[in-house]
Amino acid sequence: GLSFKRAPGFMDVVTYDGTGSAGTFAHNLGVEPELLIVRSRNQAQDWMVYSKPTGNSAYFRINKNEAINNNVAIWNNATPTSSVFSLAGDGYGVNNSGIEHLAILFASLDGISKISTYTGTGNDGINVDCGFTAGARFVMIKRTDSTGNWFVWDSNRGIVSGNDPYILLNSTSAQDTTTDYIDPLNAGFTVNGSSTAQINTSGGTYLFLAIA
């Protein structure tokens, strides 16, 4: 089965105490993070998300199906580097004074992981090339330019030519087993036309994390 663990260039996990003041926090990813997920460990807060494709003045919340929130200084308007990520002070749930926080960092690593976007066509068969050789075993997709759920597929549940069960990170509902929204592709994954209203609206922009 697929599991996550810390690995240079791919994934890192950091815990830190909030300061309440804008500043930087160290990580050990070794490369620039392209996806950053942050949450308080001991307060009821949202899961805040930075992605490189959407920039350092915007954020999502994993527990919401909202469109991206733009022109917000949550990341201190600074792009993460290979050694630190930047956070604003109190008020966003990522750096509250005296509060413990968790940060999960991902990056694209050749043959292992890919963080990028694709544009919906509304038609069948968008081949998303991630540079893999045996297809994606984990796929997470979120629309960025409008509302949309956080979809997750994995090879344990099945990424096959037929129906592919998925869960929604922003929902407590059971997995859906009745749809065929994606298909296998050796280089990554294929988005089907049957998913038009969800992850393939014509002209829609979709953020994805795929892992081989």
Coordinates of N, CA and C in Angstrom, one line a residue:
G1 N 0.8 -1.2 0.0 CA 0.0 0.0 0.0 C 0.9 1.2 0.0
L2 N 0.2 2.4 -0.3 CA 0.9 3.6 -0.3 C 0.9 4.3 1.0
S3 N 2.1 4.7 1.5 CA 2.2 5.4 2.8 C 3.1 6.6 2.6
F4 N 3.0 7.6 3.4 CA 3.8 8.8 3.4 C 4.9 8.8 4.4
K5 N 6.1 9.2 4.1 CA 7.1 9.3 5.1 C 8.1 10.5 4.6
R6 N 8.8 11.0 5.6 CA 9.7 12.1 5.3 C 10.8 11.6 4.4
A7 N 11.1 12.4 3.3 CA 12.1 12.1 2.4 C 12.6 13.3 1.7
P8 N 13.9 13.6 1.7 CA 14.4 14.8 1.1 C 13.9 14.9 -0.4
G9 N 13.5 16.1 -0.7 CA 13.1 16.4 -2.1 C 11.7 16.1 -2.4
F10 N 11.0 15.3 -1.5 CA 9.6 14.9 -1.7 C 8.7 15.4 -0.6
M11 N 9.0 15.0 0.6 CA 8.0 15.3 1.7 C 8.8 15.6 3.0
D12 N 8.3 16.6 3.8 CA 8.8 16.8 5.1 C 7.7 17.2 6.0
V13 N 7.9 16.9 7.3 CA 6.9 17.3 8.3 C 7.6 18.1 9.4
V14 N 7.0 19.3 9.8 CA 7.7 20.2 10.7 C 6.6 20.5 11.8
T15 N 7.1 20.5 13.1 CA 6.2 21.0 14.1 C 6.9 22.3 14.7
Y16 N 6.2 23.3 15.1 CA 6.7 24.5 15.5 C 5.7 25.2 16.5
D17 N 6.3 26.1 17.3 CA 5.5 26.9 18.2 C 5.3 28.2 17.5
G18 N 4.0 28.7 17.4 CA 3.7 30.0 16.9 C 4.3 31.1 17.7
T19 N 4.7 32.2 17.0 CA 5.3 33.3 17.7 C 4.3 34.5 17.7
G20 N 3.3 34.5 16.8 CA 2.4 35.7 16.8 C 3.0 36.8 15.9
S21 N 4.2 36.7 15.5 CA 4.9 37.7 14.6 C 5.3 37.1 13.3
A22 N 5.2 37.9 12.3 CA 5.7 37.5 10.9 C 7.1 37.0 11.0
G23 N 7.4 35.9 10.3 CA 8.8 35.4 10.3 C 8.9 34.1 9.5
T24 N 10.1 33.5 9.6 CA 10.4 32.3 8.9 C 10.5 31.1 9.8
F25 N 10.3 29.9 9.3 CA 10.4 28.7 10.0 C 11.2 27.7 9.2
A26 N 12.1 27.0 9.8 CA 13.0 26.1 9.1 C 12.3 24.8 8.7
H27 N 12.7 24.2 7.6 CA 12.3 22.8 7.3 C 13.5 22.1 6.7
N28 N 13.2 20.8 6.5 CA 14.3 19.9 6.0 C 14.0 19.2 4.7
L29 N 13.1 19.8 3.9 CA 12.8 19.3 2.6 C 14.0 19.3 1.6
G30 N 14.8 20.3 1.7 CA 16.0 20.4 0.9 C 15.8 21.0 -0.4
V31 N 14.6 21.3 -0.8 CA 14.2 22.0 -2.0 C 13.0 22.9 -1.7
E32 N 12.7 23.7 -2.6 CA 11.6 24.7 -2.4 C 10.2 23.9 -2.3
P33 N 9.5 24.0 -1.3 CA 8.2 23.4 -1.2 C 7.2 24.0 -2.2
E34 N 6.4 23.1 -2.9 CA 5.4 23.5 -3.8 C 4.0 23.4 -3.3
L35 N 3.9 22.7 -2.2 CA 2.6 22.5 -1.5 C 2.9 22.5 0.0
L36 N 2.2 23.3 0.7 CA 2.4 23.5 2.2 C 1.1 23.5 2.9
I37 N 0.9 22.5 3.8 CA -0.3 22.4 4.5 C -0.1 22.6 6.0
V38 N -0.8 23.6 6.6 CA -0.5 24.0 8.0 C -1.8 23.9 8.8
R39 N -1.6 23.5 10.1 CA -2.7 23.5 11.0 C -2.3 23.5 12.4
S40 N -3.0 24.2 13.3 CA -2.8 24.2 14.7 C -2.9 22.8 15.2
R41 N -2.1 22.4 16.2 CA -2.2 21.1 16.8 C -3.1 21.0 18.0
N42 N -3.3 22.2 18.6 CA -4.1 22.2 19.9 C -5.2 23.2 19.9
Q43 N -5.6 23.7 18.8 CA -6.7 24.6 18.7 C -7.6 24.2 17.5
A44 N -8.9 24.5 17.6 CA -9.8 24.2 16.4 C -9.6 25.2 15.3
Q45 N -8.8 24.9 14.3 CA -8.5 25.8 13.2 C -8.7 25.0 11.9
D46 N -8.7 25.8 10.8 CA -8.8 25.3 9.5 C -7.4 24.7 9.1
W47 N -7.4 23.8 8.1 CA -6.2 23.3 7.4 C -5.9 24.3 6.3
M48 N -4.8 25.1 6.5 CA -4.5 26.1 5.5 C -3.5 25.6 4.5
V49 N -3.6 26.0 3.2 CA -2.8 25.4 2.2 C -2.2 26.5 1.3
Y50 N -0.9 26.4 1.1 CA -0.2 27.2 0.1 C 0.2 26.2 -1.1
S51 N 0.1 26.7 -2.3 CA 0.6 26.0 -3.4 C 1.4 26.9 -4.3
K52 N 2.5 26.4 -4.9 CA 3.3 27.3 -5.8 C 2.5 27.8 -7.0
P53 N 1.7 26.9 -7.6 CA 1.0 27.5 -8.8 C 0.1 28.6 -8.5
T54 N -0.5 28.7 -7.3 CA -1.4 29.8 -6.9 C -0.7 31.0 -6.2
G55 N 0.6 30.8 -5.8 CA 1.4 32.0 -5.4 C 1.3 32.2 -3.9
N56 N 2.2 33.2 -3.5 CA 2.4 33.4 -2.0 C 1.5 34.4 -1.4
S57 N 0.5 34.9 -2.1 CA -0.5 35.8 -1.5 C -1.9 35.2 -1.6
A58 N -2.0 33.9 -1.6 CA -3.3 33.2 -1.7 C -3.3 31.9 -0.9
Y59 N -4.4 31.5 -0.5 CA -4.5 30.2 0.3 C -5.8 29.5 0.0
F60 N -5.8 28.2 0.3 CA -7.0 27.4 0.3 C -7.2 26.9 1.8
R61 N -8.3 26.2 2.0 CA -8.6 25.5 3.2 C -9.0 24.1 2.9
I62 N -8.3 23.1 3.3 CA -8.6 21.7 2.9 C -10.0 21.3 3.4
N63 N -10.5 21.9 4.5 CA -11.8 21.5 5.1 C -12.9 22.3 4.4
K64 N -12.6 23.1 3.4 CA -13.7 23.8 2.7 C -13.6 23.5 1.2
N65 N -14.8 23.7 0.5 CA -14.8 23.6 -0.9 C -14.7 24.9 -1.7
E66 N -14.2 25.9 -1.0 CA -14.2 27.3 -1.5 C -13.2 27.4 -2.6
A67 N -13.4 28.5 -3.4 CA -12.4 28.9 -4.4 C -11.2 29.5 -3.6
I68 N -10.1 29.7 -4.3 CA -8.9 30.3 -3.7 C -9.2 31.7 -3.1
N69 N -8.6 31.9 -2.0 CA -8.6 33.3 -1.3 C -7.4 34.0 -1.8
N70 N -7.5 35.1 -2.5 CA -6.4 35.8 -3.1 C -6.1 37.1 -2.3
N71 N -4.9 37.7 -2.5 CA -4.5 38.9 -2.0 C -4.6 38.9 -0.4
V72 N -4.0 37.8 0.1 CA -4.0 37.7 1.6 C -2.5 37.4 2.0
A73 N -2.1 38.0 3.0 CA -0.6 37.9 3.4 C -0.3 36.8 4.4
I74 N -1.1 35.7 4.3 CA -0.9 34.6 5.3 C 0.5 34.1 5.2
W75 N 1.1 34.0 4.0 CA 2.5 33.5 3.8 C 3.5 34.6 3.8
N76 N 3.1 35.8 4.4 CA 3.9 36.9 4.4 C 4.4 37.4 3.1
N77 N 3.6 37.1 2.0 CA 3.9 37.4 0.6 C 5.3 37.0 0.3
A78 N 5.8 35.9 0.8 CA 7.1 35.4 0.5 C 7.0 33.9 0.1
T79 N 7.7 33.6 -1.0 CA 7.7 32.2 -1.5 C 8.7 31.4 -0.7
P80 N 8.3 30.2 -0.3 CA 9.2 29.3 0.5 C 10.5 29.1 -0.2
T81 N 11.5 28.8 0.5 CA 12.8 28.5 0.0 C 13.2 27.1 0.3
S82 N 14.4 26.6 -0.1 CA 14.8 25.3 0.2 C 15.1 25.0 1.7
S83 N 15.0 26.1 2.5 CA 15.3 25.9 3.9 C 14.3 26.5 4.8
V84 N 13.5 27.4 4.4 CA 12.5 28.1 5.3 C 11.2 28.3 4.5
F85 N 10.1 28.4 5.3 CA 8.8 29.0 4.8 C 8.4 30.1 5.7
S86 N 7.7 31.1 5.1 CA 7.3 32.3 5.8 C 5.9 32.4 6.2
L87 N 5.6 32.9 7.3 CA 4.2 33.0 7.8 C 4.0 34.4 8.4
A88 N 2.7 34.9 8.2 CA 2.3 36.1 8.9 C 2.1 35.9 10.4
G89 N 1.7 36.9 11.1 CA 1.5 36.8 12.5 C 0.2 36.2 12.9
D90 N -0.3 36.5 14.0 CA -1.6 36.0 14.5 C -2.7 36.3 13.5
G91 N -3.8 35.5 13.5 CA -5.0 35.8 12.7 C -5.4 34.9 11.6
Y92 N -4.4 34.0 11.2 CA -4.7 33.1 10.1 C -4.7 31.7 10.5
G93 N -4.4 31.4 11.8 CA -4.3 30.0 12.2 C -3.1 29.2 11.9
V94 N -2.0 30.0 11.4 CA -0.8 29.3 11.1 C 0.4 29.7 12.0
N95 N 0.2 30.7 12.8 CA 1.3 31.3 13.6 C 0.8 32.0 14.8
N96 N -0.2 31.4 15.4 CA -0.8 32.0 16.6 C 0.2 31.9 17.8
S97 N 0.4 32.9 18.6 CA 1.4 33.0 19.6 C 1.2 31.9 20.6
G98 N 2.2 31.1 20.9 CA 2.2 30.1 22.0 C 1.5 28.8 21.6
I99 N 1.0 28.7 20.4 CA 0.3 27.6 19.9 C 1.1 26.6 19.1
E100 N 1.0 25.3 19.3 CA 1.8 24.3 18.5 C 1.1 24.2 17.2
H101 N 1.9 24.1 16.1 CA 1.4 23.9 14.8 C 2.1 22.7 14.1
L102 N 1.5 22.2 13.1 CA 2.0 21.2 12.2 C 2.1 21.7 10.8
A103 N 3.2 21.5 10.1 CA 3.3 21.8 8.7 C 3.8 20.6 7.9
I104 N 3.1 20.3 6.8 CA 3.4 19.2 5.9 C 3.8 19.8 4.6
L105 N 5.0 19.5 4.1 CA 5.5 20.1 2.9 C 5.8 19.0 1.8
F106 N 5.4 19.3 0.6 CA 5.6 18.5 -0.6 C 6.3 19.2 -1.7
A107 N 7.1 18.5 -2.5 CA 7.7 19.1 -3.7 C 7.6 18.1 -4.8
S108 N 7.8 18.5 -6.0 CA 7.9 17.6 -7.2 C 9.3 17.0 -7.2
L109 N 9.3 15.7 -7.4 CA 10.5 14.9 -7.4 C 10.4 14.0 -8.6
D110 N 11.4 14.1 -9.6 CA 11.3 13.4 -10.8 C 11.0 11.9 -10.6
G111 N 10.0 11.4 -11.2 CA 9.6 10.0 -11.1 C 8.9 9.6 -9.9
I112 N 8.8 10.5 -8.9 CA 8.1 10.2 -7.6 C 6.9 11.0 -7.4
S113 N 6.9 12.3 -7.6 CA 5.8 13.2 -7.2 C 5.7 14.3 -8.2
K114 N 4.5 14.9 -8.3 CA 4.3 16.0 -9.2 C 3.2 16.9 -8.7
I115 N 3.5 18.2 -8.6 CA 2.6 19.2 -8.1 C 2.5 20.2 -9.3
S116 N 1.3 20.4 -9.8 CA 1.1 21.3 -10.9 C -0.4 21.5 -11.1
T117 N -0.8 22.0 -12.3 CA -2.2 22.3 -12.6 C -2.5 21.8 -14.0
Y118 N -3.7 21.5 -14.3 CA -4.2 21.3 -15.7 C -5.5 22.1 -15.9
T119 N -5.8 22.3 -17.2 CA -7.0 23.1 -17.5 C -8.1 22.1 -18.0
G120 N -9.3 22.2 -17.5 CA -10.4 21.4 -17.9 C -10.8 21.7 -19.3
T121 N -11.3 20.6 -20.0 CA -11.8 20.8 -21.4 C -13.2 20.5 -21.5
G122 N -13.8 19.7 -20.6 CA -15.1 19.2 -20.7 C -15.2 18.0 -21.5
N123 N -14.1 17.6 -22.1 CA -14.1 16.4 -23.0 C -13.4 15.2 -22.4
D124 N -13.6 14.1 -22.9 CA -13.0 12.9 -22.4 C -11.5 12.8 -22.7
G125 N -10.7 12.4 -21.7 CA -9.3 12.0 -21.9 C -8.3 13.1 -21.8
I126 N -8.2 13.8 -20.7 CA -7.1 14.7 -20.5 C -6.0 13.9 -19.9
N127 N -4.9 13.7 -20.6 CA -3.8 13.0 -20.1 C -2.8 13.9 -19.4
V128 N -2.7 13.7 -18.1 CA -1.9 14.5 -17.2 C -0.5 13.8 -17.1
D129 N 0.5 14.3 -17.7 CA 1.8 13.7 -17.8 C 2.6 14.2 -16.5
C130 N 2.9 13.3 -15.6 CA 3.6 13.6 -14.4 C 5.1 13.1 -14.5
G131 N 5.5 12.5 -15.6 CA 6.8 12.0 -15.8 C 7.0 10.7 -15.1
F132 N 6.0 10.0 -14.8 CA 6.1 8.7 -14.1 C 6.3 7.6 -15.2
T133 N 6.6 6.4 -14.7 CA 6.8 5.2 -15.6 C 5.8 4.1 -15.3
A134 N 5.1 4.2 -14.2 CA 4.1 3.1 -13.9 C 2.8 3.7 -13.4
G135 N 2.5 5.0 -13.7 CA 1.2 5.6 -13.3 C 1.2 6.1 -11.9
A136 N 0.2 6.9 -11.6 CA 0.1 7.5 -10.2 C -0.6 6.5 -9.3
R137 N -0.1 6.4 -8.1 CA -0.8 5.6 -7.1 C -1.6 6.4 -6.1
F138 N -1.4 7.8 -6.1 CA -2.2 8.7 -5.3 C -2.4 9.9 -6.1
V139 N -3.6 10.4 -6.2 CA -4.0 11.7 -6.9 C -4.9 12.5 -6.0
M140 N -4.5 13.7 -5.8 CA -5.4 14.7 -5.2 C -5.6 15.9 -6.1
I141 N -6.9 16.3 -6.3 CA -7.3 17.3 -7.2 C -8.2 18.4 -6.5
K142 N -7.9 19.7 -6.8 CA -8.7 20.7 -6.3 C -8.9 21.8 -7.3
R143 N -10.1 22.2 -7.6 CA -10.2 23.4 -8.5 C -9.8 24.7 -7.8
T144 N -9.1 25.5 -8.6 CA -8.6 26.8 -8.0 C -9.3 28.0 -8.3
D145 N -10.0 28.0 -9.5 CA -10.6 29.3 -10.0 C -12.1 29.4 -9.6
S146 N -12.6 28.4 -8.9 CA -14.0 28.4 -8.5 C -14.1 27.4 -7.4
T147 N -15.3 27.2 -6.8 CA -15.5 26.3 -5.8 C -15.3 24.9 -6.3
G148 N -14.9 24.0 -5.4 CA -14.8 22.6 -5.8 C -14.2 21.8 -4.6
N149 N -14.5 20.5 -4.6 CA -14.1 19.6 -3.5 C -12.6 19.2 -3.7
W150 N -12.1 18.7 -2.6 CA -10.7 18.1 -2.5 C -10.9 16.6 -2.8
F151 N -10.6 16.2 -4.0 CA -10.8 14.8 -4.4 C -9.5 14.0 -4.1
V152 N -9.6 12.8 -3.6 CA -8.4 11.9 -3.4 C -8.7 10.5 -3.9
W153 N -7.9 10.0 -4.8 CA -7.9 8.6 -5.3 C -6.6 8.0 -4.9
D154 N -6.6 6.7 -4.7 CA -5.4 6.0 -4.5 C -5.5 4.5 -5.0
S155 N -4.3 3.9 -5.2 CA -4.3 2.6 -5.8 C -4.8 1.5 -4.8
N156 N -4.9 1.8 -3.5 CA -5.4 0.8 -2.6 C -6.9 0.6 -2.8
R157 N -7.6 1.8 -3.1 CA -9.0 1.7 -3.4 C -9.2 1.3 -4.9
G158 N -8.3 1.7 -5.7 CA -8.3 1.3 -7.1 C -8.3 2.5 -8.0
I159 N -7.2 2.7 -8.8 CA -7.2 3.6 -10.0 C -7.1 2.7 -11.2
V160 N -8.3 2.4 -11.8 CA -8.4 1.4 -12.8 C -9.2 2.0 -14.0
S161 N -9.4 1.2 -15.0 CA -10.2 1.7 -16.2 C -11.6 1.8 -16.0
G162 N -12.1 1.2 -14.9 CA -13.5 1.3 -14.5 C -13.7 2.3 -13.4
N163 N -14.8 2.1 -12.6 CA -15.0 3.0 -11.5 C -13.9 3.1 -10.5
D164 N -13.6 4.3 -10.1 CA -12.5 4.6 -9.1 C -13.0 5.2 -7.9
P165 N -13.1 4.5 -6.7 CA -13.6 5.1 -5.5 C -12.7 6.3 -5.1
Y166 N -13.4 7.3 -4.6 CA -12.7 8.5 -4.1 C -13.2 9.0 -2.8
I167 N -12.4 9.7 -2.0 CA -12.9 10.4 -0.8 C -12.7 11.9 -1.0
L168 N -13.5 12.7 -0.3 CA -13.4 14.2 -0.3 C -12.7 14.6 1.1
L169 N -11.6 15.3 1.0 CA -11.0 15.7 2.2 C -11.8 16.8 3.0
N170 N -12.7 17.5 2.3 CA -13.5 18.5 2.9 C -14.9 17.9 3.4
S171 N -15.0 16.6 3.4 CA -16.3 16.0 3.7 C -16.1 14.8 4.7
T172 N -17.1 14.6 5.5 CA -17.1 13.4 6.3 C -17.9 12.2 5.7
S173 N -18.3 12.4 4.5 CA -19.1 11.3 3.8 C -18.2 10.1 3.5
A174 N -18.9 9.0 3.4 CA -18.2 7.8 3.0 C -17.6 7.9 1.6
Q175 N -16.7 7.1 1.2 CA -16.2 7.1 -0.2 C -17.3 6.9 -1.2
D176 N -17.1 7.5 -2.4 CA -18.0 7.3 -3.5 C -17.4 6.2 -4.4
T177 N -18.1 5.2 -4.7 CA -17.6 4.1 -5.5 C -18.3 4.0 -6.9
T178 N -19.1 5.0 -7.2 CA -20.0 4.8 -8.4 C -19.5 5.6 -9.6
T179 N -18.3 6.2 -9.6 CA -17.9 7.1 -10.7 C -16.6 6.7 -11.3
D180 N -16.4 7.1 -12.5 CA -15.1 6.8 -13.3 C -14.5 8.1 -13.7
Y181 N -14.1 8.9 -12.7 CA -13.6 10.3 -13.0 C -12.1 10.3 -13.6
I182 N -11.3 9.3 -13.2 CA -10.0 9.2 -13.7 C -9.7 7.8 -14.1
D183 N -8.6 7.7 -15.0 CA -8.2 6.4 -15.5 C -6.6 6.3 -15.3
P184 N -6.1 5.1 -15.4 CA -4.6 4.9 -15.3 C -4.0 5.5 -16.6
L185 N -2.8 6.0 -16.4 CA -1.9 6.5 -17.5 C -0.5 6.2 -17.0
N186 N 0.4 5.5 -17.7 CA 1.7 5.2 -17.3 C 2.5 6.5 -16.8
A187 N 2.3 7.6 -17.5 CA 3.0 8.8 -17.2 C 2.4 9.6 -16.1
G188 N 1.1 9.2 -15.7 CA 0.5 9.9 -14.6 C -0.9 9.4 -14.4
F189 N -1.9 10.2 -14.9 CA -3.3 9.8 -14.8 C -4.1 10.5 -15.9
T190 N -5.3 10.0 -16.2 CA -6.2 10.5 -17.2 C -7.4 11.0 -16.6
V191 N -7.9 12.2 -16.9 CA -9.1 12.8 -16.4 C -10.2 12.5 -17.5
N192 N -11.3 12.0 -17.1 CA -12.4 11.6 -18.0 C -13.4 12.6 -18.2
G193 N -14.1 12.6 -19.3 CA -15.2 13.5 -19.6 C -16.4 13.3 -18.7
S194 N -16.5 12.1 -18.1 CA -17.7 11.9 -17.1 C -17.5 12.8 -15.9
S195 N -16.4 13.4 -15.7 CA -16.1 14.2 -14.5 C -16.3 15.7 -14.7
T196 N -17.0 16.0 -15.8 CA -17.1 17.4 -16.3 C -17.5 18.4 -15.1
A197 N -18.5 18.0 -14.4 CA -19.0 18.9 -13.4 C -18.1 19.0 -12.1
Q198 N -17.1 18.1 -12.1 CA -16.3 18.0 -10.9 C -14.9 18.4 -11.1
I199 N -14.2 17.7 -12.0 CA -12.7 18.0 -12.1 C -12.4 18.2 -13.6
N200 N -13.3 18.5 -14.4 CA -13.0 18.7 -15.9 C -14.0 19.7 -16.5
T201 N -14.3 20.8 -15.8 CA -15.1 21.8 -16.4 C -14.3 22.6 -17.4
S202 N -14.9 22.9 -18.6 CA -14.1 23.5 -19.6 C -13.6 24.9 -19.1
G203 N -12.3 25.1 -19.2 CA -11.7 26.4 -18.8 C -11.3 26.4 -17.4
G204 N -11.8 25.4 -16.6 CA -11.4 25.4 -15.2 C -10.0 25.1 -14.9
T205 N -9.4 25.6 -13.8 CA -8.0 25.4 -13.5 C -8.0 24.5 -12.3
Y206 N -7.2 23.4 -12.3 CA -7.2 22.4 -11.3 C -5.8 22.1 -10.8
L207 N -5.6 22.3 -9.5 CA -4.3 21.9 -8.8 C -4.3 20.4 -8.5
F208 N -3.2 19.8 -8.7 CA -3.1 18.4 -8.3 C -1.8 18.0 -7.7
L209 N -1.8 17.0 -6.8 CA -0.7 16.4 -6.3 C -0.8 14.9 -6.7
A210 N 0.2 14.4 -7.4 CA 0.2 13.0 -7.8 C 1.5 12.4 -7.3
I211 N 1.4 11.1 -6.9 CA 2.5 10.4 -6.3 C 2.6 9.0 -7.0
A212 N 3.7 8.6 -7.5 CA 3.9 7.4 -8.2 C 3.9 6.2 -7.3

